[in-house]
Amino acid sequence: MATLGDSLTLKSGTVLRNRICKASMNEALATPDGKVTDAHVSLYEAWADSGASLLITGNMMVDGKHMNEPLVVDALLDTNMDLLRKWAATGKRTNTHIWPQLNHPGKQSPKMVNDAPLAPSVMPIPNDMFAPPRELTDAEIEGIIDSFAEAAARLEEAGFTGVQLHGAHGYLIGQFLSPHHNRREDKWGGSFENRFRFVEEIYNRTRARTGPGFNVGIKINSSDFQKGGFTEEDSIEVAKRLDKLGIDLIEISGGSWENPVNRKGKQEAKKESTLKREAYFLEYAEKVKSQISTPLVVTGGFRSSEGMSEALGTGAMDMAGVARPFAVDPKFGKHVMQNNKHVSPVAPIRSGLKKIDAMAIMEISWYTMQIERISQGKKVQTKADGIWPALRVIYRFWKNGKAVKRVRA
Ligand SMILES: Cc1cc2nc3c(=O)[nH]c(=O)nc-3n(C[C@H](O)[C@H](O)[C@H](O)COP(=O)(O)O)c2cc1C
């Protein structure tokens, strides 16, 4: 069975030097209109030394009018090319692969940055943060598919060695896949075939626009855990079909705004099987692994060398995907490789007020504050309890949203 230090050869021929992947985390370091900044470059200079062989970037948008959060990168902005080149080059020194994650949020684009979100069907998200979506036209769907492929071609030109399509967490690809969110009666909805067509076209056109050694991966949910939604069977079928098409890496995750990853993580964490293993989605990975030849990354819950090594040892996955520990320890990958008893000091901010602590943005914003500190070469804070740090996090999120709206006005 594989160990964390073993290399992994992908279908493209790319050799990853170990089994640790830093999973995607929105850096929130772009300008309000989606420009890459020097802070992205310095952050990835630091993470190139993290010990992970593969760094998936925070999600970049394929349409700057549709952002999932403030301060995300617009992958198609012409003015970004120079800094994207510098960003891609940060991995060269340590033979670390960097793959930007490409996303369109569809209806999961909050009011603070978007008053007119789009979706496969008019099924509003039952949350005041989001405006009701408008149904996409056929021409708009074709345009979005082309934008994914165009973005991948530019990122390859900038020097990145691959891209990851964001098919998880309830964004547009996930909305098309889900029979709950996709109620279309044309070729984009209804049967599995039709719901799969959007991601299949994105994959095929991305391949057509990029070279043979360029990696195309995807992050998918193991299921949406939503009645009438995207099931585990659907998810396995998606993995099987993308495997057949030749996809290079599949990352397994879970959750959406309506059913967040934290909540899912907490449900899974209560299960005895998850208590024995750190990974939330390893049971699902076991089911899918034997049916595909594409290597699998499992993400969600890994905190220690032991947990990651044990999960690899089951043979149910090929790589451990880790997000939050890299935000509080920029050398987390090295630490787990050097010390087989290493445990991440990850401890989210707690204001002590239940309502505030339950807000999804608290968790995300707290980690992005630490990511910003890494980009500035500052020491990260592993703990910050109390109401003032919590209010600072909320204020920062609100201020960033306002800045995006100002740019749009
Ligand atoms: C600050 C932050 C930002 C995130 N941004 C993204 C993102 O842009 N794309 C994505 O697929 N997942 C994103 N995630 C989810 C992580 O990739 C990962 O799936 C989740 O945190 C569970 O893994 P962990 O337990 O190792 O943190 C984000 C998570 C955090 C904490």
Coordinates of C-alpha atoms and ligand atoms in Angstrom, one line a residue:
M1 CA 0.0 0.0 0.0
A2 CA 1.1 3.5 -0.7
T3 CA 2.7 5.8 1.9
L4 CA 2.6 9.6 2.0
G5 CA 6.2 9.9 0.5
D6 CA 5.4 7.7 -2.6
S7 CA 5.2 9.4 -6.0
L8 CA 2.0 9.2 -8.0
T9 CA 1.9 9.0 -11.8
L10 CA -1.2 10.5 -13.5
K11 CA -2.7 9.5 -16.8
S12 CA -1.1 12.6 -18.4
G13 CA 2.3 11.3 -17.5
T14 CA 2.8 13.9 -14.7
V15 CA 4.6 12.5 -11.7
L16 CA 3.5 14.0 -8.4
R17 CA 6.4 13.6 -5.9
N18 CA 4.2 12.6 -2.9
R19 CA 0.6 11.9 -1.9
I20 CA -0.2 15.2 -0.2
C21 CA -2.5 17.7 -2.0
K22 CA -3.3 21.2 -0.6
A23 CA -7.0 21.4 -1.4
S24 CA -8.5 24.6 -2.8
M25 CA -9.0 27.5 -0.5
N26 CA -10.2 30.9 -1.7
E27 CA -7.3 33.2 -1.0
A28 CA -9.5 36.4 -1.0
L29 CA -6.4 38.3 -2.2
A30 CA -7.6 39.6 -5.6
T31 CA -8.7 43.2 -6.2
P32 CA -12.5 43.8 -6.1
D33 CA -12.6 43.5 -9.9
G34 CA -10.8 40.1 -9.9
K35 CA -7.2 41.0 -10.6
V36 CA -4.3 38.8 -9.4
T37 CA -2.0 40.6 -6.9
D38 CA 1.6 40.2 -5.7
A39 CA 0.1 38.6 -2.5
H40 CA -1.0 35.6 -4.6
V41 CA 2.6 35.2 -5.7
S42 CA 4.1 35.5 -2.3
L43 CA 1.5 33.1 -0.8
Y44 CA 2.3 30.4 -3.3
E45 CA 6.1 31.0 -2.8
A46 CA 5.4 30.0 0.8
W47 CA 3.1 27.0 -0.1
A48 CA 5.6 25.7 -2.7
D49 CA 7.6 24.9 0.4
S50 CA 4.7 23.3 2.3
G51 CA 5.6 19.7 1.5
A52 CA 2.5 19.2 -0.7
S53 CA 3.3 18.0 -4.2
L54 CA 0.1 19.5 -5.6
L55 CA -1.5 22.9 -4.8
I56 CA -5.0 23.5 -6.0
T57 CA -5.6 27.3 -6.0
G58 CA -8.7 29.0 -4.6
N59 CA -11.5 29.0 -7.1
M60 CA -11.0 31.4 -10.0
M61 CA -14.1 32.7 -11.9
V62 CA -14.7 32.0 -15.6
D63 CA -17.0 35.1 -15.7
G64 CA -16.0 38.1 -13.5
K65 CA -19.6 39.2 -13.3
H66 CA -20.4 36.0 -11.4
M67 CA -18.3 35.6 -8.3
N68 CA -19.0 33.2 -5.4
E69 CA -17.3 35.5 -2.9
P70 CA -15.6 38.9 -2.9
L71 CA -11.9 39.1 -3.9
V72 CA -11.8 36.0 -6.1
V73 CA -9.7 36.0 -9.3
D74 CA -11.3 36.5 -12.7
A75 CA -9.5 33.9 -14.8
L76 CA -10.3 35.6 -18.1
L77 CA -9.1 39.2 -17.3
D78 CA -6.4 40.1 -19.8
T79 CA -4.5 42.2 -17.4
N80 CA -3.9 39.2 -15.2
M81 CA -1.5 37.4 -17.5
D82 CA 1.8 38.7 -16.2
L83 CA 1.0 38.0 -12.5
L84 CA -0.5 34.6 -13.5
R85 CA 2.9 33.7 -15.1
K86 CA 4.7 34.7 -11.9
W87 CA 2.2 32.7 -9.8
A88 CA 2.6 29.6 -12.0
A89 CA 6.4 29.9 -11.7
T90 CA 6.4 29.7 -7.9
G91 CA 6.0 25.9 -8.1
K92 CA 9.1 25.3 -10.3
R93 CA 11.8 25.6 -7.6
T94 CA 10.4 22.7 -5.5
N95 CA 8.8 20.7 -8.3
T96 CA 5.3 21.5 -7.0
H97 CA 2.4 21.4 -9.3
I98 CA -0.1 24.2 -9.1
W99 CA -3.5 23.8 -10.7
P100 CA -6.0 26.7 -10.6
Q101 CA -9.5 25.7 -9.8
L102 CA -12.1 26.9 -12.3
N103 CA -15.6 27.8 -11.2
H104 CA -18.9 29.4 -12.1
P105 CA -21.0 29.8 -9.0
G106 CA -24.4 29.9 -10.8
K107 CA -27.0 30.8 -8.3
Q108 CA -24.6 30.5 -5.4
S109 CA -23.4 34.0 -6.0
P110 CA -24.4 36.1 -3.0
K111 CA -26.3 39.4 -3.2
M112 CA -23.3 41.2 -1.8
V113 CA -21.5 40.7 -5.1
N114 CA -24.3 39.8 -7.6
D115 CA -28.0 40.9 -7.9
A116 CA -28.7 38.8 -10.9
P117 CA -27.4 35.2 -10.5
L118 CA -27.9 32.5 -13.2
A119 CA -28.9 28.9 -12.8
P120 CA -30.1 25.9 -14.9
S121 CA -33.6 26.4 -13.5
V122 CA -35.4 29.0 -11.3
M123 CA -35.1 27.3 -8.0
P124 CA -34.1 30.0 -5.4
I125 CA -31.7 29.1 -2.6
P126 CA -33.8 29.4 0.6
N127 CA -31.4 31.9 2.1
D128 CA -31.6 35.8 2.1
M129 CA -28.0 36.0 1.1
F130 CA -28.9 35.1 -2.5
A131 CA -31.1 36.8 -5.0
P132 CA -33.5 34.5 -7.0
P133 CA -31.7 33.2 -10.1
R134 CA -32.7 33.5 -13.8
E135 CA -32.8 30.4 -16.0
L136 CA -29.8 30.2 -18.4
T137 CA -30.5 30.3 -22.1
D138 CA -29.0 27.7 -24.4
A139 CA -26.6 30.3 -25.9
E140 CA -25.5 31.3 -22.4
I141 CA -24.8 27.7 -21.4
E142 CA -22.6 27.3 -24.5
G143 CA -20.8 30.5 -23.7
I144 CA -20.0 29.4 -20.1
I145 CA -18.7 26.1 -21.4
D146 CA -16.4 28.0 -23.8
S147 CA -15.3 30.2 -20.9
F148 CA -14.0 27.2 -18.9
A149 CA -12.0 26.0 -21.9
E150 CA -10.7 29.5 -22.7
A151 CA -9.6 30.0 -19.1
A152 CA -7.8 26.6 -19.1
A153 CA -6.0 27.5 -22.3
R154 CA -4.8 30.9 -20.8
L155 CA -3.7 29.2 -17.6
E156 CA -1.7 26.7 -19.5
E157 CA -0.1 29.5 -21.5
A158 CA 0.7 31.2 -18.1
G159 CA 2.7 28.0 -17.1
F160 CA 0.3 26.2 -14.8
T161 CA 0.5 22.4 -15.2
G162 CA -3.2 21.7 -14.9
V163 CA -6.7 22.9 -13.8
Q164 CA -9.3 21.5 -11.5
L165 CA -13.0 22.0 -12.5
H166 CA -15.1 22.8 -9.5
G167 CA -17.9 20.3 -9.6
A168 CA -18.5 20.2 -5.9
H169 CA -20.2 22.3 -3.2
G170 CA -23.4 23.2 -5.1
Y171 CA -21.9 25.6 -7.7
L172 CA -23.0 25.7 -11.4
I173 CA -21.6 22.3 -12.4
G174 CA -23.2 20.7 -9.4
Q175 CA -26.4 22.6 -10.1
F176 CA -26.6 21.0 -13.6
L177 CA -25.8 17.5 -12.2
S178 CA -28.6 17.7 -9.5
P179 CA -32.1 16.7 -10.4
H180 CA -33.3 18.9 -7.6
H181 CA -31.7 22.1 -8.9
N182 CA -31.9 21.2 -12.6
R183 CA -35.5 21.0 -13.8
R184 CA -34.8 21.7 -17.4
E185 CA -36.6 19.8 -20.1
D186 CA -34.1 20.4 -22.9
K187 CA -30.9 18.6 -23.7
W188 CA -29.3 20.0 -20.5
G189 CA -31.8 18.5 -18.0
G190 CA -33.9 15.4 -17.1
S191 CA -32.0 12.2 -17.7
F192 CA -28.6 11.6 -16.1
E193 CA -27.2 11.8 -19.7
N194 CA -28.6 15.3 -20.1
R195 CA -27.6 16.5 -16.6
F196 CA -24.0 15.2 -17.2
R197 CA -23.8 17.0 -20.6
F198 CA -22.7 20.4 -19.1
V199 CA -19.6 19.0 -17.3
E200 CA -18.9 16.5 -20.2
E201 CA -18.8 19.4 -22.7
I202 CA -16.6 21.5 -20.3
Y203 CA -14.2 18.6 -20.0
N204 CA -14.1 17.9 -23.8
R205 CA -13.7 21.5 -24.8
T206 CA -11.0 22.1 -22.1
R207 CA -9.1 19.1 -23.5
A208 CA -9.5 20.3 -27.1
R209 CA -8.0 23.7 -26.1
T210 CA -5.0 22.4 -24.0
G211 CA -1.9 20.3 -24.8
P212 CA -1.6 16.5 -24.2
G213 CA 0.6 16.8 -21.0
F214 CA -1.8 19.3 -19.4
N215 CA -3.8 18.0 -16.5
V216 CA -7.5 18.3 -16.1
G217 CA -9.0 17.2 -12.8
I218 CA -12.3 17.7 -11.0
K219 CA -13.7 18.1 -7.5
I220 CA -17.1 16.4 -7.0
N221 CA -19.4 15.8 -4.1
S222 CA -19.9 12.3 -2.9
S223 CA -23.6 13.4 -2.8
D224 CA -25.5 16.5 -2.0
F225 CA -27.3 14.9 1.0
Q226 CA -30.5 16.6 -0.3
K227 CA -33.8 14.9 -0.9
G228 CA -34.3 14.5 -4.6
G229 CA -30.8 15.8 -5.3
F230 CA -27.5 14.5 -6.5
T231 CA -27.1 11.0 -5.0
E232 CA -24.1 8.8 -4.2
E233 CA -25.1 6.6 -7.3
D234 CA -25.1 9.8 -9.5
S235 CA -21.7 10.7 -8.1
I236 CA -20.2 7.2 -8.8
E237 CA -21.6 7.4 -12.4
V238 CA -20.0 10.9 -12.9
A239 CA -16.7 9.5 -11.7
K240 CA -17.0 6.4 -14.0
R241 CA -17.8 8.5 -17.0
L242 CA -15.1 11.1 -16.4
D243 CA -12.6 8.2 -15.9
K244 CA -13.5 6.8 -19.3
L245 CA -13.1 10.2 -20.9
G246 CA -9.6 10.3 -19.5
I247 CA -9.7 12.8 -16.6
D248 CA -6.4 12.9 -14.6
L249 CA -7.5 13.3 -11.0
I250 CA -10.8 13.2 -9.1
E251 CA -11.1 14.9 -5.7
I252 CA -14.0 13.8 -3.4
S253 CA -15.7 16.3 -1.2
G254 CA -19.2 17.2 0.0
G255 CA -21.6 20.0 1.0
S256 CA -23.1 23.2 -0.4
W257 CA -24.5 26.5 0.9
E258 CA -27.8 24.8 1.6
N259 CA -26.1 21.9 3.3
P260 CA -22.6 23.1 4.3
V261 CA -19.5 21.0 4.4
N262 CA -19.1 21.9 8.1
R263 CA -22.5 20.5 8.9
K264 CA -21.8 17.4 6.8
G265 CA -18.4 17.1 8.4
K266 CA -20.1 17.2 11.8
Q267 CA -22.6 14.6 10.9
E268 CA -19.9 12.4 9.5
A269 CA -17.6 13.1 12.5
K270 CA -20.2 11.6 14.8
K271 CA -20.2 8.2 12.9
E272 CA -18.1 5.6 14.6
S273 CA -16.3 4.8 11.3
T274 CA -15.2 8.4 10.9
L275 CA -14.0 8.5 14.5
K276 CA -11.7 5.6 13.7
R277 CA -10.5 7.4 10.5
E278 CA -10.1 11.2 10.0
A279 CA -11.5 11.4 6.5
Y280 CA -15.2 12.3 6.1
F281 CA -15.6 10.8 2.7
L282 CA -13.5 7.7 2.8
E283 CA -16.4 5.3 2.8
Y284 CA -17.7 6.7 -0.4
A285 CA -14.1 6.6 -1.9
E286 CA -14.0 2.9 -1.1
K287 CA -17.1 2.3 -3.2
V288 CA -15.8 4.3 -6.2
K289 CA -12.1 3.3 -6.2
S290 CA -12.6 -0.2 -7.6
Q291 CA -14.7 1.1 -10.5
I292 CA -12.3 3.6 -11.9
S293 CA -8.6 3.9 -12.9
T294 CA -8.3 7.7 -12.3
P295 CA -6.4 8.4 -9.1
L296 CA -8.6 9.7 -6.2
V297 CA -8.0 12.5 -3.7
V298 CA -10.1 12.5 -0.6
T299 CA -10.5 15.8 1.2
G300 CA -12.2 16.8 4.4
G301 CA -11.1 16.2 8.0
F302 CA -7.4 15.2 7.7
R303 CA -5.5 16.6 10.7
S304 CA -2.6 14.2 11.4
S305 CA 0.1 12.1 9.9
E306 CA -1.4 9.0 11.4
G307 CA -4.9 9.7 10.0
M308 CA -3.5 10.5 6.5
S309 CA -1.2 7.4 6.4
E310 CA -4.0 5.1 7.7
A311 CA -6.4 6.4 5.0
L312 CA -3.8 5.8 2.3
G313 CA -3.1 2.4 3.7
T314 CA -6.8 1.4 3.1
G315 CA -6.2 1.6 -0.6
A316 CA -9.4 3.6 -1.0
M317 CA -7.6 6.8 -2.1
D318 CA -4.4 7.8 -3.8
M319 CA -3.8 11.2 -2.2
A320 CA -4.8 13.0 0.9
G321 CA -6.4 16.4 0.3
V322 CA -6.0 18.9 3.1
A323 CA -7.3 22.5 3.3
R324 CA -7.6 24.2 6.7
P325 CA -4.3 22.8 8.3
F326 CA -2.4 24.6 5.5
A327 CA -4.0 27.9 6.5
V328 CA -2.6 27.7 10.0
D329 CA 0.6 26.0 9.2
P330 CA 2.2 26.8 5.8
K331 CA 4.6 23.8 6.2
F332 CA 1.9 21.3 7.2
G333 CA 2.9 18.8 4.5
K334 CA 6.6 18.8 5.6
H335 CA 5.6 18.4 9.2
V336 CA 3.4 15.3 8.6
M337 CA 6.2 13.8 6.4
Q338 CA 8.9 14.5 9.0
N339 CA 7.0 13.4 12.1
N340 CA 4.6 10.5 12.1
K341 CA 2.9 11.8 15.2
H342 CA 2.2 15.3 13.9
V343 CA -1.2 16.8 14.5
S344 CA -2.4 20.1 13.1
P345 CA -3.1 22.9 15.6
V346 CA -6.2 23.8 13.6
A347 CA -8.8 25.5 15.9
P348 CA -11.4 27.8 14.4
I349 CA -12.3 31.2 15.9
R350 CA -15.0 31.0 18.6
S351 CA -16.7 34.2 19.7
G352 CA -18.7 32.4 22.3
L353 CA -22.0 33.6 20.8
K354 CA -23.7 30.6 19.2
K355 CA -25.4 32.5 16.4
I356 CA -22.2 34.1 15.3
D357 CA -20.2 30.9 15.5
A358 CA -22.7 29.1 13.3
M359 CA -22.3 31.5 10.4
A360 CA -20.5 29.8 7.5
I361 CA -18.6 33.0 6.7
M362 CA -17.0 33.1 10.1
E363 CA -15.1 29.9 9.5
I364 CA -14.1 30.8 6.0
S365 CA -13.1 34.3 6.8
W366 CA -11.1 33.3 9.8
Y367 CA -9.0 31.0 7.6
T368 CA -8.6 33.6 4.8
M369 CA -7.3 36.0 7.4
Q370 CA -4.6 33.5 8.2
I371 CA -3.9 32.9 4.5
E372 CA -3.4 36.7 4.1
R373 CA -0.9 36.6 7.0
I374 CA 1.1 33.9 5.2
S375 CA 1.2 36.0 2.1
Q376 CA 2.6 38.8 4.1
G377 CA 5.2 36.6 5.8
K378 CA 3.6 37.1 9.2
K379 CA 3.1 34.4 11.8
V380 CA -0.3 32.8 11.7
Q381 CA -2.7 32.9 14.6
T382 CA -3.7 29.3 15.6
K383 CA -6.4 30.5 18.0
A384 CA -8.3 33.7 18.5
D385 CA -11.4 33.4 20.8
G386 CA -13.6 36.3 21.8
I387 CA -16.1 38.7 20.4
W388 CA -13.7 41.3 19.0
P389 CA -11.8 38.9 16.7
A390 CA -15.2 37.6 15.5
L391 CA -16.5 41.1 14.8
R392 CA -13.3 41.9 12.9
V393 CA -13.8 38.9 10.7
I394 CA -17.5 39.9 9.9
Y395 CA -16.5 43.5 9.3
R396 CA -13.8 42.5 6.8
F397 CA -16.2 40.2 4.9
W398 CA -18.8 43.1 4.7
K399 CA -16.2 45.6 3.6
N400 CA -14.9 43.3 0.8
G401 CA -18.4 42.8 -0.5
K402 CA -19.0 46.6 -0.5
A403 CA -15.8 47.1 -2.5
V404 CA -16.9 44.6 -5.2
K405 CA -20.3 46.4 -5.5
R406 CA -18.6 49.8 -5.8
V407 CA -16.5 48.4 -8.7
R408 CA -19.6 47.1 -10.4
A409 CA -21.7 50.3 -9.9
Ligands
LIG1 C1 -11.0 29.4 3.7 C2 -11.5 28.3 2.9 C3 -11.8 28.6 1.5 C4 -12.2 27.5 0.7 N1 -12.3 27.7 -0.6 C5 -12.6 26.7 -1.4 C6 -12.6 26.9 -2.8 O1 -12.4 28.0 -3.4 N2 -12.9 25.8 -3.6 C7 -13.2 24.6 -3.1 O2 -13.4 23.6 -3.8 N3 -13.2 24.4 -1.7 C8 -12.9 25.4 -0.9 N4 -12.8 25.2 0.4 C9 -13.1 23.8 0.9 C10 -11.8 23.0 1.1 O3 -11.2 22.8 -0.1 C11 -12.1 21.6 1.7 O4 -12.9 20.9 0.9 C12 -12.8 21.7 3.1 O5 -12.2 22.8 3.9 C13 -12.6 20.4 3.9 O6 -11.2 20.1 4.0 P1 -10.4 20.3 5.4 O7 -11.1 19.6 6.5 O8 -9.1 19.8 5.1 O9 -10.4 21.8 5.6 C14 -12.4 26.2 1.3 C15 -12.2 26.0 2.6 C16 -11.8 27.0 3.5 C17 -11.5 26.8 4.9

